[in-house]
Coordinates of C-alpha atoms and ligand atoms in Angstrom, one line a residue:
X864 CA 92.7 219.9 0.5
X865 CA 91.8 218.2 -2.8
X866 CA 89.5 215.2 -2.7
X867 CA 88.0 214.3 -6.1
X868 CA 85.7 211.6 -4.7
X869 CA 83.7 214.1 -2.5
X870 CA 80.5 215.0 -4.4
X871 CA 78.8 218.3 -3.8
X872 CA 75.3 219.2 -5.0
X873 CA 74.5 222.9 -5.3
X874 CA 70.9 224.1 -5.6
X875 CA 70.6 227.3 -7.5
X876 CA 72.7 228.4 -10.5
X877 CA 72.5 232.2 -9.9
X878 CA 75.8 234.0 -9.3
X879 CA 76.1 232.5 -5.8
X880 CA 75.7 228.9 -6.9
X881 CA 78.0 229.2 -10.0
X882 CA 80.8 231.0 -8.1
X883 CA 80.6 228.4 -5.3
X884 CA 80.7 225.6 -7.9
X885 CA 83.9 227.1 -9.4
X886 CA 85.8 227.5 -6.1
X887 CA 84.8 224.0 -5.1
X888 CA 86.1 222.7 -8.4
X889 CA 89.4 224.5 -7.7
X890 CA 89.7 222.3 -4.6
X891 CA 89.0 219.1 -6.6
X892 CA 85.4 218.5 -5.6
X893 CA 82.9 216.9 -8.1
X894 CA 80.1 219.4 -8.4
X895 CA 76.5 219.1 -9.7
X896 CA 74.5 222.3 -10.1
X897 CA 70.7 222.2 -10.0
X898 CA 68.4 225.0 -11.2
X899 CA 64.8 225.0 -12.3
X900 CA 65.7 227.6 -15.0
X901 CA 68.6 227.9 -17.5
X902 CA 71.5 229.8 -15.8
X903 CA 71.8 233.5 -16.6
X904 CA 68.1 234.0 -17.3
X905 CA 65.4 235.8 -15.2
X906 CA 67.0 235.5 -11.7
X907 CA 68.3 238.4 -9.7
X908 CA 71.8 237.5 -11.0
X909 CA 70.6 238.3 -14.5
X910 CA 68.7 241.6 -13.9
X911 CA 70.6 243.5 -11.3
X912 CA 72.4 246.9 -11.8
X913 CA 75.7 245.2 -12.4
X914 CA 77.6 247.1 -9.7
X915 CA 80.7 245.5 -8.2
X916 CA 80.5 247.7 -5.1
X917 CA 83.3 247.1 -2.6
X918 CA 82.5 250.3 -0.9
X919 CA 78.8 249.5 0.0
X920 CA 79.2 248.4 3.5
X921 CA 76.6 250.9 5.1
X922 CA 73.5 248.8 5.5
X923 CA 69.8 249.8 5.3
X924 CA 69.3 248.9 9.0
X925 CA 70.1 252.4 10.1
X926 CA 68.5 254.3 12.9
X927 CA 67.8 257.3 10.7
X928 CA 65.9 255.2 8.1
X929 CA 62.9 254.8 10.5
X930 CA 62.1 258.5 10.3
X931 CA 62.4 258.5 6.5
X932 CA 60.1 255.5 5.8
X933 CA 56.7 257.2 6.0
X934 CA 57.7 260.0 3.5
X935 CA 59.4 257.4 1.2
X936 CA 56.1 255.3 1.2
X937 CA 54.0 258.3 0.3
X938 CA 56.3 259.6 -2.4
X939 CA 55.5 258.5 -6.0
X940 CA 59.1 259.3 -7.0
X941 CA 60.7 257.5 -4.0
X942 CA 62.2 254.0 -3.9
X943 CA 60.0 252.3 -1.4
X944 CA 56.7 250.4 -2.0
X945 CA 54.4 247.8 -0.4
X946 CA 52.1 245.1 -1.7
X947 CA 49.5 245.5 1.0
X948 CA 48.4 241.8 0.7
X949 CA 51.8 240.7 1.8
X950 CA 52.2 243.1 4.8
X951 CA 50.7 240.7 7.4
X952 CA 53.1 237.9 6.3
X953 CA 56.1 240.2 6.6
X954 CA 55.4 241.5 10.1
X955 CA 57.8 239.2 11.8
X956 CA 60.6 240.2 9.3
X957 CA 59.7 244.0 9.9
X958 CA 59.9 243.5 13.7
X959 CA 63.4 241.9 13.5
X960 CA 64.4 244.7 11.1
X961 CA 63.3 247.4 13.5
X962 CA 65.3 245.7 16.2
X963 CA 68.4 245.8 14.0
X964 CA 68.1 249.5 13.3
X965 CA 70.2 250.6 16.3
X966 CA 73.6 252.4 15.9
X967 CA 75.3 249.4 17.4
X968 CA 73.6 246.8 15.1
X969 CA 74.2 249.1 12.1
X970 CA 77.9 249.3 12.9
X971 CA 78.1 245.5 13.4
X972 CA 76.6 244.9 9.9
X973 CA 78.9 247.6 8.4
X974 CA 82.0 246.0 9.9
X975 CA 81.2 242.5 8.7
X976 CA 80.0 243.6 5.3
X977 CA 83.2 245.6 4.9
X978 CA 85.2 242.5 5.8
X979 CA 83.8 240.5 2.8
X980 CA 83.3 243.4 0.4
X981 CA 86.9 244.4 0.7
X982 CA 87.9 241.0 -0.7
X983 CA 85.1 240.8 -3.3
X984 CA 87.0 242.1 -6.3
X985 CA 90.2 240.1 -5.8
X986 CA 88.1 237.0 -5.4
X987 CA 86.4 237.7 -8.8
X988 CA 89.7 238.2 -10.4
X989 CA 90.6 234.6 -9.5
X990 CA 87.7 233.5 -11.6
X991 CA 87.8 236.1 -14.3
X992 CA 91.3 235.3 -15.3
X993 CA 90.0 232.1 -16.7
X994 CA 87.4 233.6 -19.1
X995 CA 87.3 236.1 -21.8
X996 CA 85.4 239.2 -20.5
X997 CA 86.2 241.6 -23.3
X998 CA 83.8 244.5 -23.1
X999 CA 81.8 242.9 -20.3
X1000 CA 83.4 244.5 -17.2
X1001 CA 84.3 248.2 -17.0
X1002 CA 86.7 249.8 -14.4
X1003 CA 85.3 253.3 -14.5
X1004 CA 84.1 253.6 -10.9
X1005 CA 80.5 254.3 -9.7
X1006 CA 79.1 257.7 -9.0
X1007 CA 76.3 258.7 -6.5
X1008 CA 74.7 262.1 -6.7
X1009 CA 72.2 263.9 -4.5
X1010 CA 70.7 267.3 -3.8
X1011 CA 70.6 269.2 -0.5
X1012 CA 67.4 267.5 0.8
X1013 CA 69.4 264.4 1.1
X1014 CA 72.4 265.7 2.8
X1015 CA 71.9 264.4 6.3
X1016 CA 71.9 260.7 5.4
X1017 CA 74.8 261.2 3.1
X1018 CA 76.9 262.8 5.8
X1019 CA 76.3 259.7 8.0
X1020 CA 77.4 257.4 5.3
X1021 CA 80.5 259.4 4.5
X1022 CA 81.5 259.5 8.1
X1023 CA 81.1 255.7 8.7
X1024 CA 83.0 255.0 5.4
X1025 CA 85.9 257.1 6.7
X1026 CA 85.8 255.2 10.0
X1027 CA 85.9 251.7 8.5
X1028 CA 88.4 252.7 5.8
X1029 CA 86.4 252.5 2.6
X1030 CA 87.8 254.6 -0.2
X1031 CA 85.6 257.5 -1.4
X1032 CA 86.1 260.7 -3.3
X1033 CA 83.7 263.6 -2.6
X1034 CA 82.5 265.4 -5.7
X1035 CA 81.3 269.0 -6.3
X1036 CA 79.0 270.0 -9.1
X1037 CA 81.7 270.7 -11.5
X1038 CA 83.5 267.4 -11.0
X1039 CA 80.1 265.6 -11.4
X1040 CA 79.5 267.5 -14.7
X1041 CA 83.0 266.7 -15.9
X1042 CA 82.5 263.0 -15.3
X1043 CA 78.9 262.8 -16.6
X1044 CA 78.1 265.8 -18.8
X1045 CA 74.7 264.5 -19.9
X1046 CA 73.2 264.3 -16.5
X1047 CA 70.9 267.3 -15.8
X1048 CA 72.3 269.6 -13.2
X1049 CA 69.7 268.8 -10.5
X1050 CA 72.5 267.7 -8.1
X1051 CA 74.4 269.6 -5.4
X1052 CA 77.2 267.1 -4.6
X1053 CA 78.2 263.5 -5.0
X1054 CA 80.7 260.8 -4.2
X1055 CA 82.8 258.7 -6.5
X1056 CA 84.0 255.2 -5.8
X1057 CA 87.0 254.7 -8.0
X1058 CA 87.6 251.0 -7.2
X1059 CA 84.1 250.0 -8.1
X1060 CA 83.5 248.3 -11.4
X1061 CA 80.4 247.5 -13.4
X1062 CA 79.1 244.6 -15.5
X1063 CA 77.8 245.4 -19.0
X1064 CA 75.7 242.3 -19.1
X1065 CA 75.4 240.3 -15.7
X1066 CA 73.4 237.5 -17.4
X1067 CA 76.2 237.0 -20.0
X1068 CA 78.9 236.9 -17.3
X1069 CA 76.9 234.3 -15.4
X1070 CA 76.7 232.2 -18.5
X1071 CA 80.5 232.5 -19.2
X1072 CA 81.2 231.4 -15.6
X1073 CA 78.7 228.6 -15.9
X1074 CA 80.3 227.4 -19.2
X1075 CA 83.7 227.4 -17.5
X1076 CA 82.2 225.2 -14.8
X1077 CA 80.9 222.7 -17.5
X1078 CA 84.3 222.8 -19.3
X1079 CA 85.9 221.8 -16.0
X1080 CA 83.7 218.7 -15.8
X1081 CA 80.8 220.1 -13.8
X1082 CA 77.3 218.7 -14.3
X1083 CA 74.1 220.6 -14.6
X1084 CA 70.6 219.3 -13.9
X1085 CA 67.7 221.5 -15.0
X1086 CA 65.4 220.5 -12.2
X1087 CA 63.5 222.0 -9.4
X1088 CA 64.8 220.5 -6.1
X1089 CA 61.6 219.8 -4.1
X1090 CA 63.0 218.3 -0.9
X1091 CA 66.2 217.4 0.9
X1092 CA 66.2 214.1 2.7
X1093 CA 69.1 212.3 4.5
X1094 CA 70.5 208.8 4.5
X1095 CA 72.6 208.8 7.7
X1096 CA 74.0 212.3 7.4
X1097 CA 74.3 212.2 3.6
X1098 CA 71.9 214.6 1.9
X1099 CA 69.6 213.4 -0.9
X1100 CA 68.2 216.0 -3.3
X1101 CA 64.7 215.0 -4.6
X1102 CA 63.3 216.4 -7.8
X1103 CA 59.9 215.4 -9.2
X1104 CA 61.5 212.4 -11.0
X1105 CA 64.8 211.5 -9.4
X1106 CA 66.8 211.4 -6.2
X1107 CA 70.5 212.3 -6.0
X1108 CA 72.7 211.5 -3.1
X1109 CA 75.7 213.7 -2.2
X1110 CA 78.4 214.0 0.5
X1111 CA 77.7 217.7 0.9
X1112 CA 74.9 220.1 -0.3
X1113 CA 74.8 223.8 -0.7
X1114 CA 71.6 225.9 -0.7
X1115 CA 72.1 228.9 -3.0
X1116 CA 68.6 229.7 -4.1
X1117 CA 68.7 233.4 -3.4
X1118 CA 65.3 234.6 -2.1
X1119 CA 63.8 231.1 -2.7
X1120 CA 66.2 229.5 -0.2
X1121 CA 63.7 229.7 2.7
X1122 CA 61.5 227.0 1.2
X1123 CA 64.3 224.5 1.7
X1124 CA 65.7 225.7 5.0
X1125 CA 62.2 225.6 6.5
X1126 CA 62.0 222.0 5.3
X1127 CA 65.1 221.0 7.2
X1128 CA 63.7 222.8 10.3
X1129 CA 65.8 225.8 10.4
X1130 CA 63.8 229.0 10.9
X1131 CA 65.8 231.6 9.0
X1132 CA 63.9 235.0 8.5
X1133 CA 64.7 235.4 4.9
X1134 CA 62.4 237.5 2.8
X1135 CA 62.7 239.5 -0.4
X1136 CA 63.1 243.1 -1.4
X1137 CA 61.6 243.1 -4.9
X1138 CA 63.4 245.3 -7.4
X1139 CA 62.8 246.3 -11.0
X1140 CA 64.7 247.2 -14.2
X1141 CA 63.9 248.6 -17.6
X1142 CA 66.1 249.4 -20.6
X1143 CA 66.3 252.4 -22.9
X1144 CA 67.7 250.8 -26.0
X1145 CA 70.5 252.7 -27.8
X1146 CA 70.9 255.1 -24.9
X1147 CA 73.9 253.5 -23.0
X1148 CA 76.2 256.1 -24.5
X1149 CA 74.6 258.8 -22.4
X1150 CA 76.6 257.9 -19.3
X1151 CA 80.0 256.3 -19.0
X1152 CA 79.6 254.5 -15.6
X1153 CA 76.7 253.7 -13.2
X1154 CA 75.1 256.8 -11.7
X1155 CA 72.9 256.5 -8.6
X1156 CA 70.5 259.3 -7.6
X1157 CA 70.4 258.9 -3.8
X1158 CA 67.4 261.1 -3.2
X1159 CA 65.2 258.8 -5.3
X1160 CA 67.0 255.5 -4.6
X1161 CA 67.5 254.5 -8.2
X1162 CA 70.4 254.0 -10.6
X1163 CA 71.3 253.8 -14.3
X1164 CA 74.0 251.6 -15.7
X1165 CA 75.3 251.6 -19.3
X1166 CA 74.9 248.0 -20.5
X1167 CA 74.9 245.9 -23.7
X1168 CA 71.1 245.9 -23.7
X1169 CA 70.9 249.7 -23.5
X1170 CA 70.7 252.0 -20.6
X1171 CA 69.5 249.9 -17.7
X1172 CA 67.5 251.8 -15.1
X1173 CA 67.2 249.9 -11.8
X1174 CA 65.5 250.5 -8.5
X1175 CA 62.7 250.1 -6.0
X1176 CA 62.5 248.2 -2.8
X1177 CA 59.1 246.7 -2.8
X1178 CA 58.0 244.5 0.0
X1179 CA 55.6 242.0 -1.6
X1180 CA 56.9 238.5 -1.5
X1181 CA 57.7 236.1 -4.3
X1182 CA 54.2 235.6 -5.8
X1183 CA 52.7 239.0 -6.4
X1184 CA 52.8 240.2 -10.0
X1185 CA 55.0 243.1 -11.3
X1186 CA 53.7 246.6 -10.3
X1187 CA 53.2 248.8 -13.3
X1188 CA 53.4 251.9 -11.1
X1189 CA 57.0 250.9 -10.1
X1190 CA 57.9 250.8 -13.8
X1191 CA 56.4 254.2 -14.3
X1192 CA 58.5 255.4 -11.3
X1193 CA 61.6 254.2 -13.0
X1194 CA 60.7 255.9 -16.3
X1195 CA 59.9 259.2 -14.7
X1196 CA 63.1 259.1 -12.5
X1197 CA 65.3 258.4 -15.6
X1198 CA 63.7 261.3 -17.5
X1199 CA 64.3 263.5 -14.5
X1200 CA 68.1 263.0 -14.9
X1201 CA 68.4 262.6 -18.7
X1202 CA 66.9 264.4 -21.7
X1203 CA 65.8 262.7 -24.9
X1204 CA 65.0 259.2 -23.7
X1205 CA 62.7 257.2 -26.0
X1206 CA 60.1 254.5 -25.0
X1207 CA 61.5 251.9 -22.6
X1208 CA 61.8 248.1 -23.2
X1209 CA 62.1 245.0 -21.0
X1210 CA 60.1 245.4 -17.8
X1211 CA 61.7 243.1 -15.3
X1212 CA 61.0 242.2 -11.7
X1213 CA 63.5 240.5 -9.5
X1214 CA 64.0 239.3 -6.0
X1215 CA 66.7 240.4 -3.6
X1216 CA 67.2 237.9 -0.8
X1217 CA 67.3 239.8 2.4
X1218 CA 67.7 239.1 6.1
X1219 CA 66.5 241.7 8.6
X1220 CA 70.1 242.4 9.8
X1221 CA 71.4 242.9 6.3
X1222 CA 74.1 240.3 6.7
X1223 CA 74.1 237.2 4.4
X1224 CA 74.0 233.7 5.6
X1225 CA 77.3 232.0 4.7
X1226 CA 78.1 228.8 6.6
X1227 CA 76.8 225.4 7.6
X1228 CA 73.3 224.4 8.6
X1229 CA 72.3 224.3 12.3
X1230 CA 71.1 220.7 12.2
X1231 CA 73.0 219.0 9.4
X1232 CA 76.8 219.2 9.2
X1233 CA 76.8 218.3 5.5
X1234 CA 74.4 221.1 4.4
X1235 CA 75.8 224.6 3.7
X1236 CA 74.2 227.9 2.9
X1237 CA 75.2 230.9 0.7
X1238 CA 72.2 233.2 0.3
X1239 CA 70.7 236.4 1.7
X1240 CA 73.2 238.9 0.1
X1241 CA 70.4 241.4 -0.5
X1242 CA 71.5 244.4 -2.6
X1243 CA 75.1 243.1 -2.9
X1244 CA 74.8 239.5 -4.0
X1245 CA 76.3 240.3 -7.4
X1246 CA 79.4 241.9 -5.8
X1247 CA 79.7 239.0 -3.2
X1248 CA 79.4 236.0 -5.5
X1249 CA 83.1 235.1 -5.8
X1250 CA 84.1 235.9 -2.2
X1251 CA 81.1 233.8 -0.8
X1252 CA 82.2 230.9 -3.0
X1253 CA 85.7 231.2 -1.8
X1254 CA 84.7 231.2 1.9
X1255 CA 82.3 228.3 1.5
X1256 CA 84.9 226.2 -0.4
X1257 CA 87.3 226.7 2.5
X1258 CA 84.6 225.7 5.0
X1259 CA 83.7 222.6 3.1
X1260 CA 87.4 221.7 2.8
X1261 CA 87.8 222.4 6.6
X1262 CA 90.5 224.9 5.8
X1263 CA 91.0 227.9 8.2
X1264 CA 90.9 231.5 7.1
X1265 CA 91.8 234.6 9.0
X1266 CA 88.3 235.9 8.7
X1267 CA 85.8 236.1 11.5
X1268 CA 82.9 234.1 9.9
X1269 CA 80.6 233.8 12.9
X1270 CA 78.5 236.9 12.1
X1271 CA 77.4 235.2 8.9
X1272 CA 76.2 232.0 10.5
X1273 CA 72.5 231.1 10.6
X1274 CA 72.9 230.4 14.3
X1275 CA 72.5 234.1 14.9
X1276 CA 68.7 233.6 14.4
X1277 CA 68.4 230.6 16.9
Ligands
LIG1357 C1 66.9 245.3 -9.1 C2 68.1 244.7 -8.5 C3 69.3 245.3 -8.6 C4 70.5 244.8 -8.0 N1 71.7 245.4 -8.2 C5 72.8 244.9 -7.7 C6 74.1 245.4 -7.9 O1 74.2 246.3 -8.7 N2 75.2 244.8 -7.3 C7 75.1 243.8 -6.5 O2 76.1 243.4 -5.9 N3 73.9 243.2 -6.3 C8 72.7 243.7 -6.8 N4 71.5 243.1 -6.6 C9 71.5 241.9 -5.8 C10 71.9 240.7 -6.5 O3 71.4 240.7 -7.8 C11 71.4 239.5 -5.7 O4 71.7 239.6 -4.4 C12 72.1 238.2 -6.3 O5 71.9 238.1 -7.7 C13 71.5 236.9 -5.6 O6 72.2 235.9 -6.2 P1 71.8 234.4 -5.9 O7 72.6 233.5 -6.7 O8 71.8 234.3 -4.4 O9 70.2 234.3 -6.3 P2 69.5 234.3 -7.7 O10 70.2 235.1 -8.7 O11 68.1 234.6 -7.4 O12 69.6 232.8 -8.1 C14 68.9 231.8 -7.4 C15 68.6 230.6 -8.4 O13 68.1 229.5 -7.7 C16 67.2 228.9 -8.5 N5 66.3 228.1 -7.6 C17 65.5 228.6 -6.6 N6 64.9 227.6 -6.0 C18 65.2 226.4 -6.6 C19 64.9 225.0 -6.4 N7 64.1 224.6 -5.4 N8 65.5 224.2 -7.2 C20 66.3 224.5 -8.2 N9 66.6 225.8 -8.5 C21 66.1 226.8 -7.7 C22 66.5 230.0 -9.2 O14 65.9 229.5 -10.4 C23 67.7 230.9 -9.5 O15 68.3 230.7 -10.7 C24 70.4 243.6 -7.2 C25 69.2 242.9 -7.2 C26 68.0 243.5 -7.8 C27 66.7 242.7 -7.7

């Protein structure tokens, strides 16, 4: 229901904040976005692999991952790394993660990730029809490849995807070669997700959506929101210089959201999986679509900036510096798959916002009925921007959907 007098403040202008703002505007709300940075720069929403992945419902909280972790940590080519100084701080998160690695919990996450992933692309189309995306989004699918050592985990994923009805096409060596002839033939098999799309410049897409928000009358404040106070139940956002009162507030600060949720006394176990990218300029023509090498947990996406090589799950918090050996890992892995790559550019570290059960938090706060959350989308926050915005705008407008939204509530951690 449209009500132009209701003012909503959104903290965070990553893909979550921006998409939420646009869906709230569609319902007639007056929206102010806050970010400490310019939108489209630096954040996870800028540096990700650009996959729109409606198929990716199998979470990382899987029973079989526990046996794989020690080998992954020891391998210099593998995706997993730790900053040892952060390990003590992360123990509570790890314990909750271990608890969620049962078949039952994995299937719960898969079911509820599938529920929103399946709606992710149509929700984006509602926003994309209003901007010019020429050359920025490609519909060429996404391909995963692996060799025999990795067969067991892949079989599990394929089986679960069949069970939950996620479209997939298994590929043999010849079919992989036909799709991506420049990839060295180190693979034995693969899978192709035809419905998946990819962004050729996620930062630029964020900026286009942000400009649409401004054109529709939205306001932007380049400020760090330091605290949230309340006057009666109305939230007040405080920056170092000003205070802004709203009817409703949304926290969409990605991996940084916990600072604010802790302040309003809700203990949500959000932490970060740090990830990296590099670019090989002028090499984007070497592949036509994103290719992920499952054995080593990294991927390559053809982008405007060049061939973007993305990967690593590093547990190390928000403050540790970039790890040079993780960059080296990406360079070596890319060269394992492609010949003739030059020196790389643009070493980037970003923060995936991750809850230990690998479901996002989408919903209202436990203690404050006018505070809402949209964060914790881990490896899939780019894909889930528009659908999360659509869901929250329905919640704020008190409109019912036919979705089961309880699994995304922060109350699951109470
Ligand atoms: C290496 C890597 C690859 C990835 N690849 C993919 C992919 O291919 N597909 C996919 O779907 N997902 C991918 N992801 C995940 C996805 O990028 C994230 O889940 C998503 O971008 C999170 O969006 P967000 O808006 O929640 O957070 P962010 O993009 O982190 O934005 C949060 C914003 O909040 C601002 N902020 C924080 N605190 C405050 C404050 N107190 N006051 C004001 N502003 C504040 C920050 O400046 C930032 O701009 C990847 C992530 C990484 C790191």
